[in-house]
Amino acid sequence: MEKDRTKSNNSDLGDNLLLLTDSYKVTHWKQYPPGTEKVYSYFESRGGKFGETVFFGLQYFLERYIEGQVVTKERIDEAEAIMKMHFGNASLFNRKGWEYILDEHGGYLPVSIKAVKEGTVVPTHNVLITVENTDPNCYWLTNYLETLLVQTWYPTTVATLSRAIKLRIIDYLEETGTPELAGFKLHDFGFRGVSSVESAGIGGGAHLINFKGTDTMAALVFLRNYYGAEMPGFSIPAAEHSTITAWGREHEADAMRNMLEQFPEGTVAVVSDSYDIFKACSDIWGKVLRSDVVKRNGTLVIRPDSGNPPEVVTKILDILGDRFGYTVNAKGYKVLLDNVRIIQGDGMDYEMVGSIFSAMKERGWSADNVSFGMGGSLLQKLNRDTQKFAFKCSSVMVNGEERDVYKEPITDPSKNSKAGRLKLLRTADGSYSTAKESTPGKDQLVEVFRDGRLLRRQTLDEIRARASATPELQKVLSANPAPKLYTKH
Ligand code: AOY
């Protein structure tokens, strides 16, 4: 049956803030101690795969879901009807609480949210966000928002992983090649591998804090709409298997020649493992089409897509070096003729980047020769526990008395939470530490949201600058490319 779009009785997924929480939170207004006037909670990474995280994505969640007149009579009615059926009881739903926000605050949420600036690289175990209600009647609202705010784990974890891979890539480029090439060395192939279009936008956007290459176009819309980016990511013409195999097995060379003809200049990528990646490199690219590739004003990027990546990549580098020639750079590593490069996009994850570059280095190949594509491992193969993110209450006000609160389970000390009102301090060595709010020193958390309004907007440009304003990355920005010394052929 066709949907009747003339009626607006049911909101679409995401449209009703009252429903963007865990069911049990609907019942929590009845559970705090009598006289509770303030609930103050904070968000942190309790450790994980990486020792520091790149904070990113809060602005999207605030602007998309929380800012403005989010509470309306229609939404209260809709939520109440759902709760009544969901719990079998309408009285668990805090109708009076939501009507109070509608009547006394015009539907704007009476909370204050502070956060570290997006793009900041913060060691784990530090406060990243704090939330507190600004109206004592709305003590129950702070943690109602946990579910949505904690979803910042996802963009933050993608940005963290992507940056960690960038640092690893830079290490190899510094040893064997040209560090300035880092920005295009990890291309996002992940759109099809994520669970939703929204995740593609958010996660793909997070990757683009660190890199400029993406095939996830949802990320372009996300960063344009929420982070003021005109064009944050770039791509190039590239083949997929269908555009090669549709020519028939005996015509792979014709399919490949067509790629060179259709895209006569600039960079073009051609997946070359449809039948035999080694023969494709030695016989098709290396013989049949060799002169077309060499004459071409641009770079052919050959893409293997199967096999054990370190073995396949080094083997085809040797084949291509043989066929096309190479130079040896100032660091003593071989660099293929400019017209030929490789992109490895199959089987990639954080560890595989190092495995491939180290196998290449062992055989004398510069990291300049190869870039990477990463899909599911970049945008989907991570979860809230990758960096152990948690949102916990650390302070309450009950009957005018402020109290520290915390958890300290004997069954797992790694789940201990911090106590008190918190601030994030910059340390003498340029790092960060978390202290009680009363500690002297400038708080690195800034208020980003108050009473329904977004107070500051951060742009992708600022966020990129912040994420790269760390010693490891600054060193690279001032490095010089290695001159070429020797040419074979
Ligand atoms: N894209 C660089 C440009 C993109 C892609 C996207 C899944 C590209 C391939 C390439 O060179 O080969 C999604 C797999 C590949």
PDB file of C-alpha atoms in Angstrom, residues 273 277-278 304-317 342-349 351-360 363 370 372:
ATOM      1  CA  ASP A 273      42.624  -9.145 -10.863  1.00  0.00           C
ATOM      2  CA  ILE A 277      46.670 -10.020 -11.698  1.00  0.00           C
ATOM      3  CA  PHE A 278      50.245 -11.116 -12.433  1.00  0.00           C
ATOM      4  CA  PRO A 304      44.733  -5.859  -7.103  1.00  0.00           C
ATOM      5  CA  ASP A 305      41.636  -7.088  -5.265  1.00  0.00           C
ATOM      6  CA  SER A 306      42.391 -10.606  -4.064  1.00  0.00           C
ATOM      7  CA  GLY A 307      45.140 -12.698  -2.532  1.00  0.00           C
ATOM      8  CA  ASN A 308      47.449 -12.047   0.411  1.00  0.00           C
ATOM      9  CA  PRO A 309      48.048  -8.284   0.121  1.00  0.00           C
ATOM     10  CA  PRO A 310      51.752  -8.048   1.150  1.00  0.00           C
ATOM     11  CA  GLU A 311      52.649 -10.892  -1.254  1.00  0.00           C
ATOM     12  CA  VAL A 312      50.548  -9.666  -4.161  1.00  0.00           C
ATOM     13  CA  VAL A 313      51.625  -6.028  -3.814  1.00  0.00           C
ATOM     14  CA  THR A 314      55.359  -6.793  -3.638  1.00  0.00           C
ATOM     15  CA  LYS A 315      55.124  -9.302  -6.469  1.00  0.00           C
ATOM     16  CA  ILE A 316      53.386  -6.890  -8.829  1.00  0.00           C
ATOM     17  CA  LEU A 317      55.784  -4.090  -7.810  1.00  0.00           C
ATOM     18  CA  ILE A 342      49.124   0.650  -7.117  1.00  0.00           C
ATOM     19  CA  ILE A 343      46.045   0.883  -4.886  1.00  0.00           C
ATOM     20  CA  GLN A 344      45.322  -1.990  -2.486  1.00  0.00           C
ATOM     21  CA  GLY A 345      41.718  -1.906  -1.273  1.00  0.00           C
ATOM     22  CA  ASP A 346      41.005  -5.536  -0.408  1.00  0.00           C
ATOM     23  CA  GLY A 347      41.615  -6.970   3.044  1.00  0.00           C
ATOM     24  CA  MET A 348      42.804  -3.699   4.507  1.00  0.00           C
ATOM     25  CA  ASP A 349      42.786  -2.771   8.171  1.00  0.00           C
ATOM     26  CA  GLU A 351      47.528  -3.849  10.869  1.00  0.00           C
ATOM     27  CA  MET A 352      47.594  -4.610   7.127  1.00  0.00           C
ATOM     28  CA  VAL A 353      48.890  -1.105   6.281  1.00  0.00           C
ATOM     29  CA  GLY A 354      52.027  -1.887   8.276  1.00  0.00           C
ATOM     30  CA  SER A 355      52.314  -5.434   6.895  1.00  0.00           C
ATOM     31  CA  ILE A 356      52.267  -4.208   3.298  1.00  0.00           C
ATOM     32  CA  PHE A 357      54.630  -1.271   3.819  1.00  0.00           C
ATOM     33  CA  SER A 358      57.070  -3.410   5.769  1.00  0.00           C
ATOM     34  CA  ALA A 359      57.082  -6.125   3.065  1.00  0.00           C
ATOM     35  CA  MET A 360      57.667  -3.380   0.484  1.00  0.00           C
ATOM     36  CA  ARG A 363      62.226  -5.453  -0.951  1.00  0.00           C
ATOM     37  CA  VAL A 370      51.100   2.350  -3.099  1.00  0.00           C
ATOM     38  CA  PHE A 372      45.135   2.038   0.139  1.00  0.00           C
TER      39      PHE A 372
END
